[in-house]
Coordinates of N, CA, C and O in Angstrom, one line a residue:
M222 N 44.1 20.7 -33.9 CA 43.9 22.1 -34.1 C 42.5 22.3 -34.7 O 42.2 21.8 -35.8
T223 N 41.7 23.0 -34.1 CA 40.4 23.3 -34.6 C 40.3 24.7 -35.2 O 41.1 25.6 -34.8
G224 N 39.4 24.9 -36.1 CA 39.4 26.2 -36.7 C 38.0 26.3 -37.5 O 37.2 25.4 -37.5
K225 N 37.8 27.5 -38.0 CA 36.6 27.8 -38.8 C 37.0 28.1 -40.2 O 37.9 28.9 -40.5
H226 N 36.5 27.3 -41.2 CA 36.7 27.5 -42.6 C 35.8 28.7 -43.0 O 34.6 28.6 -42.8
I227 N 36.4 29.7 -43.6 CA 35.6 30.8 -44.2 C 35.7 30.7 -45.7 O 36.8 30.8 -46.3
S228 N 34.6 30.4 -46.4 CA 34.6 30.3 -47.8 C 34.0 31.6 -48.4 O 33.1 32.2 -47.9
Y229 N 34.6 31.9 -49.5 CA 34.1 33.1 -50.3 C 34.2 32.8 -51.8 O 34.9 31.9 -52.2
C230 N 33.3 33.4 -52.5 CA 33.3 33.3 -54.0 C 32.7 34.6 -54.5 O 32.4 35.5 -53.8
L231 N 32.5 34.7 -55.8 CA 32.1 35.9 -56.4 C 30.8 36.5 -55.8 O 30.7 37.7 -55.6
N232 N 29.9 35.6 -55.5 CA 28.6 36.1 -54.9 C 28.5 36.0 -53.4 O 27.5 36.3 -52.8
N233 N 29.7 35.7 -52.8 CA 29.7 35.6 -51.3 C 31.0 36.2 -50.8 O 31.9 35.5 -50.5
L234 N 31.0 37.5 -50.7 CA 32.2 38.2 -50.3 C 32.2 38.7 -48.9 O 33.2 39.2 -48.4
E235 N 31.1 38.5 -48.2 CA 31.0 39.1 -46.8 C 32.0 38.5 -45.9 O 32.4 39.1 -44.9
A236 N 32.5 37.3 -46.2 CA 33.5 36.7 -45.3 C 34.8 37.5 -45.3 O 35.5 37.5 -44.3
L237 N 35.1 38.2 -46.4 CA 36.3 39.0 -46.5 C 36.2 40.2 -45.6 O 37.2 40.8 -45.3
Y238 N 35.0 40.6 -45.2 CA 34.8 41.8 -44.4 C 34.7 41.4 -42.9 O 34.3 42.3 -42.1
A239 N 35.0 40.2 -42.5 CA 34.9 39.8 -41.1 C 35.9 40.6 -40.3 O 37.1 40.8 -40.7
E240 N 35.5 41.2 -39.2 CA 36.4 41.9 -38.4 C 37.2 40.9 -37.6 O 36.7 39.9 -37.1
K241 N 38.5 41.3 -37.4 CA 39.4 40.4 -36.6 C 38.9 40.1 -35.2 O 39.1 39.0 -34.7
S242 N 38.1 41.0 -34.6 CA 37.6 40.8 -33.3 C 36.7 39.6 -33.2 O 36.5 39.1 -32.1
H243 N 36.1 39.2 -34.3 CA 35.3 38.0 -34.3 C 36.0 36.7 -34.5 O 35.5 35.6 -34.4
I244 N 37.3 36.8 -34.8 CA 38.1 35.6 -35.2 C 39.4 35.7 -34.3 O 40.1 36.7 -34.3
D245 N 39.6 34.6 -33.6 CA 40.8 34.6 -32.7 C 42.1 34.5 -33.5 O 43.1 35.2 -33.3
E246 N 42.2 33.6 -34.5 CA 43.4 33.4 -35.3 C 43.0 33.1 -36.7 O 42.0 32.4 -37.0
I247 N 43.8 33.6 -37.7 CA 43.5 33.4 -39.1 C 44.8 32.8 -39.7 O 45.9 33.3 -39.4
A248 N 44.6 31.7 -40.4 CA 45.8 31.1 -41.1 C 45.7 31.3 -42.6 O 44.7 31.5 -43.2
L249 N 46.9 31.4 -43.2 CA 47.0 31.5 -44.6 C 47.9 30.3 -45.1 O 49.0 30.2 -44.6
V250 N 47.4 29.5 -46.0 CA 48.1 28.4 -46.5 C 48.2 28.6 -48.0 O 47.2 28.8 -48.7
T251 N 49.5 28.6 -48.5 CA 49.7 28.9 -49.9 C 50.3 27.6 -50.6 O 51.2 27.0 -50.1
E252 N 49.7 27.2 -51.7 CA 50.0 25.9 -52.3 C 51.2 26.0 -53.2 O 51.6 27.1 -53.6
G253 N 51.7 24.9 -53.5 CA 52.8 24.8 -54.4 C 52.3 24.6 -55.8 O 51.1 24.8 -56.1
G254 N 53.1 24.2 -56.7 CA 52.6 24.0 -58.1 C 53.5 24.7 -59.2 O 53.0 24.9 -60.3
G255 N 54.7 25.0 -58.8 CA 55.6 25.6 -59.8 C 55.1 26.9 -60.3 O 54.7 27.8 -59.6
Q256 N 55.0 26.9 -61.7 CA 54.5 28.2 -62.4 C 53.1 28.6 -62.0 O 52.7 29.7 -62.1
R257 N 52.3 27.6 -61.5 CA 50.9 28.0 -61.1 C 50.9 28.9 -59.9 O 49.9 29.5 -59.6
G258 N 52.1 29.0 -59.2 CA 52.2 29.9 -58.1 C 52.1 31.3 -58.4 O 51.9 32.2 -57.6
I259 N 52.0 31.6 -59.7 CA 51.9 33.0 -60.2 C 50.6 33.6 -59.7 O 50.5 34.8 -59.4
F260 N 49.5 32.8 -59.6 CA 48.2 33.3 -59.2 C 48.3 33.8 -57.7 O 47.9 34.9 -57.4
T261 N 48.9 32.9 -56.9 CA 49.0 33.3 -55.5 C 50.0 34.5 -55.3 O 49.7 35.3 -54.4
A262 N 51.0 34.5 -56.1 CA 51.9 35.7 -56.1 C 51.1 37.0 -56.3 O 51.3 38.0 -55.6
G263 N 50.2 36.9 -57.3 CA 49.4 38.1 -57.5 C 48.4 38.5 -56.4 O 48.3 39.6 -56.0
V264 N 47.8 37.4 -55.8 CA 46.9 37.7 -54.7 C 47.7 38.3 -53.5 O 47.2 39.3 -52.9
L265 N 48.8 37.8 -53.2 CA 49.6 38.3 -52.1 C 50.1 39.7 -52.4 O 50.3 40.5 -51.5
D266 N 50.4 40.0 -53.7 CA 50.8 41.4 -54.0 C 49.6 42.4 -53.8 O 49.8 43.5 -53.3
I267 N 48.4 41.9 -54.0 CA 47.2 42.8 -53.7 C 47.1 42.9 -52.2 O 46.8 44.0 -51.7
F268 N 47.3 41.9 -51.5 CA 47.3 42.0 -50.0 C 48.3 43.0 -49.5 O 48.0 43.8 -48.7
L269 N 49.5 43.0 -50.1 CA 50.6 44.0 -49.8 C 50.1 45.4 -50.1 O 50.3 46.3 -49.3
E270 N 49.5 45.6 -51.3 CA 49.0 46.9 -51.7 C 48.1 47.5 -50.7 O 48.0 48.7 -50.5
H271 N 47.3 46.6 -50.1 CA 46.2 47.0 -49.1 C 46.6 46.8 -47.7 O 45.8 46.9 -46.8
D272 N 47.9 46.6 -47.4 CA 48.4 46.4 -46.1 C 47.6 45.4 -45.3 O 47.2 45.6 -44.2
F273 N 47.3 44.3 -45.9 CA 46.4 43.2 -45.4 C 47.2 42.0 -44.9 O 47.8 41.3 -45.8
N274 N 47.4 41.9 -43.6 CA 48.1 40.7 -43.1 C 47.6 40.4 -41.7 O 48.3 40.7 -40.7
P275 N 46.4 39.9 -41.6 CA 45.9 39.6 -40.2 C 46.2 38.1 -39.8 O 45.7 37.7 -38.8
F276 N 47.2 37.5 -40.5 CA 47.4 36.1 -40.3 C 48.4 35.8 -39.1 O 49.4 36.4 -39.0
S277 N 48.0 34.8 -38.3 CA 48.9 34.4 -37.2 C 49.6 33.2 -37.5 O 50.7 32.9 -36.9
L278 N 49.2 32.4 -38.5 CA 49.8 31.2 -39.0 C 49.9 31.3 -40.5 O 48.9 31.5 -41.1
L279 N 51.1 31.1 -41.0 CA 51.3 31.2 -42.5 C 52.1 29.9 -42.8 O 53.1 29.6 -42.3
I280 N 51.6 29.1 -43.8 CA 52.2 27.9 -44.2 C 52.3 27.9 -45.7 O 51.3 28.2 -46.4
G281 N 53.5 27.6 -46.3 CA 53.7 27.6 -47.7 C 54.3 26.3 -48.1 O 55.2 25.7 -47.4
T282 N 53.9 25.7 -49.2 CA 54.5 24.5 -49.8 C 55.1 24.9 -51.1 O 54.4 25.4 -52.0
S283 N 56.4 24.5 -51.3 CA 57.1 24.7 -52.6 C 57.0 26.1 -53.1 O 57.4 27.0 -52.4
A284 N 56.4 26.3 -54.2 CA 56.2 27.7 -54.8 C 55.5 28.6 -53.8 O 55.7 29.8 -53.7
G285 N 54.6 28.0 -53.0 CA 53.9 28.7 -52.0 C 54.8 29.3 -50.9 O 54.5 30.3 -50.3
S286 N 55.9 28.5 -50.6 CA 56.8 29.0 -49.6 C 57.6 30.3 -50.2 O 57.8 31.2 -49.4
L287 N 57.9 30.2 -51.5 CA 58.5 31.4 -52.1 C 57.6 32.6 -52.0 O 57.9 33.7 -51.7
N288 N 56.3 32.3 -52.3 CA 55.3 33.4 -52.3 C 55.2 34.0 -50.9 O 55.1 35.2 -50.7
L289 N 55.2 33.1 -49.9 CA 55.1 33.6 -48.5 C 56.3 34.4 -48.1 O 56.2 35.4 -47.5
A290 N 57.5 34.0 -48.5 CA 58.7 34.7 -48.2 C 58.6 36.1 -48.8 O 58.9 37.1 -48.1
S291 N 58.2 36.2 -50.1 CA 58.1 37.6 -50.7 C 57.0 38.4 -49.9 O 57.2 39.6 -49.8
Y292 N 56.0 37.8 -49.5 CA 54.9 38.5 -48.8 C 55.3 39.0 -47.4 O 55.2 40.1 -47.1
I293 N 56.0 38.1 -46.6 CA 56.4 38.5 -45.3 C 57.5 39.5 -45.4 O 57.7 40.3 -44.4
C294 N 58.3 39.5 -46.4 CA 59.4 40.5 -46.6 C 58.8 41.8 -47.3 O 59.6 42.7 -47.5
E295 N 57.6 41.8 -47.5 CA 56.9 43.0 -48.1 C 57.5 43.4 -49.5 O 57.7 44.6 -49.7
Q296 N 57.8 42.4 -50.3 CA 58.4 42.7 -51.6 C 57.5 42.4 -52.7 O 57.5 41.3 -53.3
K297 N 56.7 43.4 -53.0 CA 55.7 43.3 -54.1 C 56.4 43.0 -55.4 O 57.5 43.5 -55.7
K298 N 55.8 42.1 -56.2 CA 56.3 41.6 -57.5 C 57.6 40.7 -57.4 O 58.1 40.2 -58.4
H299 N 58.1 40.5 -56.1 CA 59.3 39.6 -56.0 C 59.0 38.2 -56.5 O 59.7 37.7 -57.3
A300 N 58.0 37.6 -55.9 CA 57.6 36.2 -56.3 C 57.3 36.1 -57.8 O 57.7 35.2 -58.5
Y301 N 56.6 37.1 -58.3 CA 56.2 37.2 -59.7 C 57.5 37.2 -60.6 O 57.6 36.5 -61.6
R302 N 58.5 38.0 -60.2 CA 59.7 38.1 -60.9 C 60.5 36.7 -60.8 O 61.1 36.3 -61.8
V303 N 60.5 36.1 -59.7 CA 61.2 34.8 -59.6 C 60.6 33.8 -60.5 O 61.3 33.1 -61.3
I304 N 59.3 33.8 -60.5 CA 58.6 32.8 -61.4 C 58.8 33.1 -62.8 O 59.0 32.2 -63.6
T305 N 58.7 34.4 -63.2 CA 58.8 34.7 -64.7 C 60.2 34.9 -65.2 O 60.4 34.7 -66.4
E306 N 61.1 35.3 -64.3 CA 62.5 35.6 -64.8 C 63.5 34.5 -64.4 O 64.4 34.2 -65.2
I307 N 63.3 33.9 -63.3 CA 64.3 32.9 -62.8 C 63.9 31.5 -63.2 O 64.7 30.7 -63.7
T308 N 62.7 31.1 -62.9 CA 62.3 29.7 -63.1 C 62.1 29.3 -64.6 O 61.9 28.2 -64.9
T309 N 62.2 30.3 -65.4 CA 62.1 30.1 -66.9 C 63.4 29.9 -67.5 O 63.5 29.6 -68.7
K310 N 64.5 30.0 -66.8 CA 65.9 29.9 -67.3 C 66.3 28.4 -67.4 O 65.9 27.6 -66.6
K311 N 67.1 28.1 -68.4 CA 67.6 26.7 -68.5 C 68.4 26.3 -67.3 O 68.6 25.1 -67.1
Q312 N 69.0 27.2 -66.6 CA 69.8 26.8 -65.4 C 68.9 26.3 -64.3 O 69.4 25.5 -63.5
F313 N 67.6 26.6 -64.3 CA 66.7 26.1 -63.3 C 66.1 24.8 -63.8 O 66.0 23.9 -63.0
F314 N 65.6 24.8 -65.0 CA 64.9 23.6 -65.4 C 65.5 23.0 -66.6 O 65.8 23.7 -67.6
S315 N 65.7 21.7 -66.6 CA 66.4 21.0 -67.7 C 65.6 19.7 -68.0 O 65.4 18.8 -67.2
Y316 N 65.1 19.6 -69.3 CA 64.4 18.4 -69.7 C 65.3 17.2 -69.7 O 64.9 16.1 -69.4
T317 N 66.6 17.4 -70.0 CA 67.5 16.3 -70.1 C 67.8 15.7 -68.7 O 68.1 14.6 -68.6
K318 N 67.6 16.5 -67.6 CA 67.8 16.0 -66.3 C 66.5 15.6 -65.6 O 66.6 15.1 -64.5
L319 N 65.4 15.8 -66.3 CA 64.1 15.5 -65.7 C 64.0 14.1 -65.2 O 63.4 13.9 -64.1
F320 N 64.5 13.2 -65.9 CA 64.4 11.8 -65.5 C 65.6 11.2 -64.7 O 65.7 10.0 -64.5
S321 N 66.4 12.1 -64.3 CA 67.6 11.7 -63.5 C 67.1 11.6 -62.0 O 66.0 11.9 -61.6
A322 N 68.0 11.1 -61.2 CA 67.7 10.9 -59.8 C 67.3 12.2 -59.1 O 66.6 12.2 -58.1
R323 N 67.9 13.3 -59.5 CA 67.6 14.6 -58.9 C 66.5 15.4 -59.5 O 66.1 16.5 -59.0
G324 N 65.9 14.9 -60.6 CA 64.8 15.7 -61.3 C 65.3 16.8 -62.1 O 66.5 17.1 -62.2
G325 N 64.4 17.5 -62.7 CA 64.7 18.5 -63.7 C 65.0 19.9 -63.1 O 65.4 20.8 -63.8
M326 N 64.6 20.1 -61.9 CA 64.8 21.4 -61.3 C 66.0 21.6 -60.5 O 66.3 20.7 -59.7
N327 N 66.7 22.7 -60.7 CA 67.9 23.0 -59.9 C 67.6 23.9 -58.8 O 67.7 25.2 -58.9
L328 N 67.1 23.4 -57.7 CA 66.6 24.2 -56.6 C 67.7 25.0 -55.9 O 67.5 26.1 -55.3
D329 N 68.9 24.4 -55.9 CA 70.1 25.1 -55.3 C 70.4 26.4 -56.1 O 70.6 27.4 -55.5
W330 N 70.3 26.3 -57.4 CA 70.5 27.5 -58.3 C 69.4 28.5 -58.0 O 69.7 29.7 -57.9
L331 N 68.2 28.1 -57.9 CA 67.0 29.0 -57.6 C 67.3 29.7 -56.3 O 67.1 30.9 -56.2
L332 N 67.7 29.0 -55.2 CA 68.0 29.6 -53.9 C 69.1 30.6 -54.0 O 69.0 31.7 -53.5
E333 N 70.1 30.2 -54.8 CA 71.3 31.2 -55.0 C 70.8 32.5 -55.7 O 71.2 33.6 -55.3
Q334 N 69.9 32.4 -56.6 CA 69.3 33.6 -57.3 C 68.6 34.5 -56.3 O 68.6 35.7 -56.4
T335 N 67.8 33.8 -55.4 CA 67.1 34.6 -54.4 C 68.0 35.2 -53.3 O 67.5 36.0 -52.5
Q336 N 69.2 34.8 -53.3 CA 70.2 35.3 -52.3 C 71.1 36.3 -53.0 O 71.8 37.0 -52.3
T337 N 71.1 36.4 -54.3 CA 72.0 37.3 -55.0 C 71.2 38.3 -55.9 O 71.2 39.5 -55.7
N338 N 70.6 37.8 -57.0 CA 70.0 38.7 -58.0 C 68.6 39.2 -57.6 O 68.3 40.4 -57.9
L339 N 67.8 38.4 -56.9 CA 66.5 38.9 -56.4 C 66.4 38.7 -54.9 O 65.7 37.8 -54.4
K340 N 67.2 39.4 -54.2 CA 67.3 39.2 -52.7 C 66.0 39.5 -52.0 O 65.2 40.4 -52.4
L341 N 65.8 38.8 -50.9 CA 64.7 39.1 -50.0 C 65.2 39.9 -48.9 O 66.3 39.8 -48.4
D342 N 64.3 40.8 -48.4 CA 64.6 41.7 -47.3 C 64.2 41.0 -46.0 O 63.1 41.2 -45.5
W343 N 65.1 40.1 -45.5 CA 64.8 39.3 -44.4 C 64.8 40.2 -43.1 O 64.2 39.7 -42.1
E344 N 65.3 41.4 -43.1 CA 65.2 42.2 -41.9 C 63.7 42.6 -41.7 O 63.1 42.5 -40.6
T345 N 63.0 43.0 -42.8 CA 61.6 43.3 -42.8 C 60.8 42.0 -42.5 O 59.9 42.0 -41.7
G346 N 61.3 40.9 -43.1 CA 60.6 39.6 -42.9 C 60.6 39.2 -41.5 O 59.6 38.7 -40.9
R347 N 61.8 39.3 -40.8 CA 61.9 38.9 -39.4 C 60.9 39.8 -38.5 O 60.3 39.2 -37.6
K348 N 60.8 41.0 -38.8 CA 59.9 41.9 -38.1 C 58.4 41.4 -38.3 O 57.7 41.4 -37.3
N349 N 58.1 41.1 -39.5 CA 56.8 40.7 -39.8 C 56.4 39.3 -39.3 O 55.2 38.9 -39.2
M350 N 57.4 38.5 -39.0 CA 57.2 37.2 -38.4 C 57.1 37.2 -36.9 O 56.7 36.2 -36.3
A351 N 57.4 38.3 -36.3 CA 57.3 38.4 -34.8 C 55.8 38.0 -34.4 O 54.9 38.5 -35.0
N352 N 55.7 37.2 -33.4 CA 54.4 36.8 -32.9 C 53.6 36.0 -33.9 O 52.3 36.0 -33.8
R353 N 54.2 35.5 -34.9 CA 53.5 34.6 -35.9 C 54.2 33.3 -36.1 O 55.5 33.3 -35.9
T354 N 53.6 32.3 -36.5 CA 54.2 31.1 -36.9 C 54.2 31.1 -38.5 O 53.2 31.2 -39.1
V355 N 55.4 30.9 -39.0 CA 55.6 30.9 -40.5 C 56.3 29.6 -40.8 O 57.5 29.4 -40.4
L356 N 55.7 28.7 -41.5 CA 56.2 27.4 -41.8 C 56.4 27.2 -43.3 O 55.5 27.6 -44.1
A357 N 57.5 26.6 -43.8 CA 57.6 26.1 -45.1 C 57.6 24.6 -45.1 O 58.1 24.0 -44.1
T358 N 57.0 24.0 -46.1 CA 56.9 22.5 -46.1 C 57.6 22.0 -47.3 O 57.7 22.7 -48.4
A359 N 58.2 20.9 -47.2 CA 58.9 20.2 -48.3 C 58.9 18.7 -48.1 O 58.7 18.3 -46.9
S360 N 59.0 17.9 -49.1 CA 59.1 16.5 -48.9 C 60.5 16.1 -49.6 O 60.9 16.6 -50.6
G361 N 61.1 15.2 -48.9 CA 62.4 14.7 -49.4 C 62.3 13.8 -50.6 O 61.4 13.0 -50.7
I362 N 63.3 14.0 -51.5 CA 63.2 13.2 -52.7 C 63.5 11.8 -52.5 O 63.1 10.9 -53.2
D363 N 64.3 11.5 -51.4 CA 64.7 10.1 -51.1 C 63.7 9.4 -50.2 O 63.3 8.3 -50.5
H364 N 63.3 10.0 -49.1 CA 62.4 9.3 -48.2 C 60.9 9.7 -48.3 O 60.1 9.1 -47.7
K365 N 60.6 10.7 -49.1 CA 59.2 11.1 -49.4 C 58.4 11.5 -48.1 O 57.2 11.4 -48.1
E366 N 59.1 11.9 -47.1 CA 58.4 12.4 -45.9 C 58.3 13.9 -45.9 O 59.3 14.6 -46.3
T367 N 57.2 14.4 -45.4 CA 57.1 15.9 -45.3 C 57.8 16.4 -44.1 O 57.8 15.9 -43.0
G368 N 58.5 17.6 -44.3 CA 59.1 18.3 -43.3 C 58.6 19.7 -43.2 O 58.2 20.3 -44.2
Y369 N 58.5 20.2 -41.9 CA 58.0 21.5 -41.7 C 59.1 22.3 -41.1 O 59.8 21.9 -40.2
F370 N 59.4 23.5 -41.8 CA 60.5 24.3 -41.4 C 60.0 25.6 -40.9 O 59.4 26.4 -41.6
D371 N 60.3 25.9 -39.6 CA 59.9 27.1 -39.0 C 60.8 28.3 -39.4 O 62.0 28.2 -39.1
L372 N 60.3 29.2 -40.2 CA 61.1 30.3 -40.7 C 61.6 31.3 -39.6 O 62.4 32.1 -39.9
N373 N 61.0 31.2 -38.4 CA 61.4 32.0 -37.3 C 62.7 31.5 -36.6 O 63.3 32.1 -35.8
S374 N 63.0 30.2 -37.0 CA 64.2 29.7 -36.3 C 65.5 30.3 -36.9 O 65.5 31.0 -37.9
D375 N 66.6 30.1 -36.2 CA 67.8 30.8 -36.6 C 68.6 30.0 -37.6 O 69.7 30.5 -38.1
N376 N 68.2 28.8 -38.0 CA 69.0 28.0 -39.0 C 68.4 28.2 -40.4 O 67.4 28.8 -40.7

């Protein structure tokens, strides 16, 4: 897959003003990193505020996948709330379990919270994923191989 990397910084913002007509496809890749995902959550909230979503390919890893889910479901502050309200609870992270075979994070509990207390609007998300590829990535704790999960699939 070939593409063009567009770099921007404080003194070089013209890349942000590129018209879509000059670019065939734009990808958004959101990183993992647990609590550090709060930065990306904020950036995506600003994108939502400005109705900015020109991306044809969206890929998220770990916390980045949560951020993308909140973004495609158009739920401003959702990822922020998950990071600040849910992942700070003892039910999610346990120092005593940190060195066990399953690690210190209870991802099943986190998923349960995003299905009950802080639900995602998947109806909106499905509409926003139409004609786009949205992938979540993860690596297995046992085999350490990366898997790509297409969020447009029915499973």
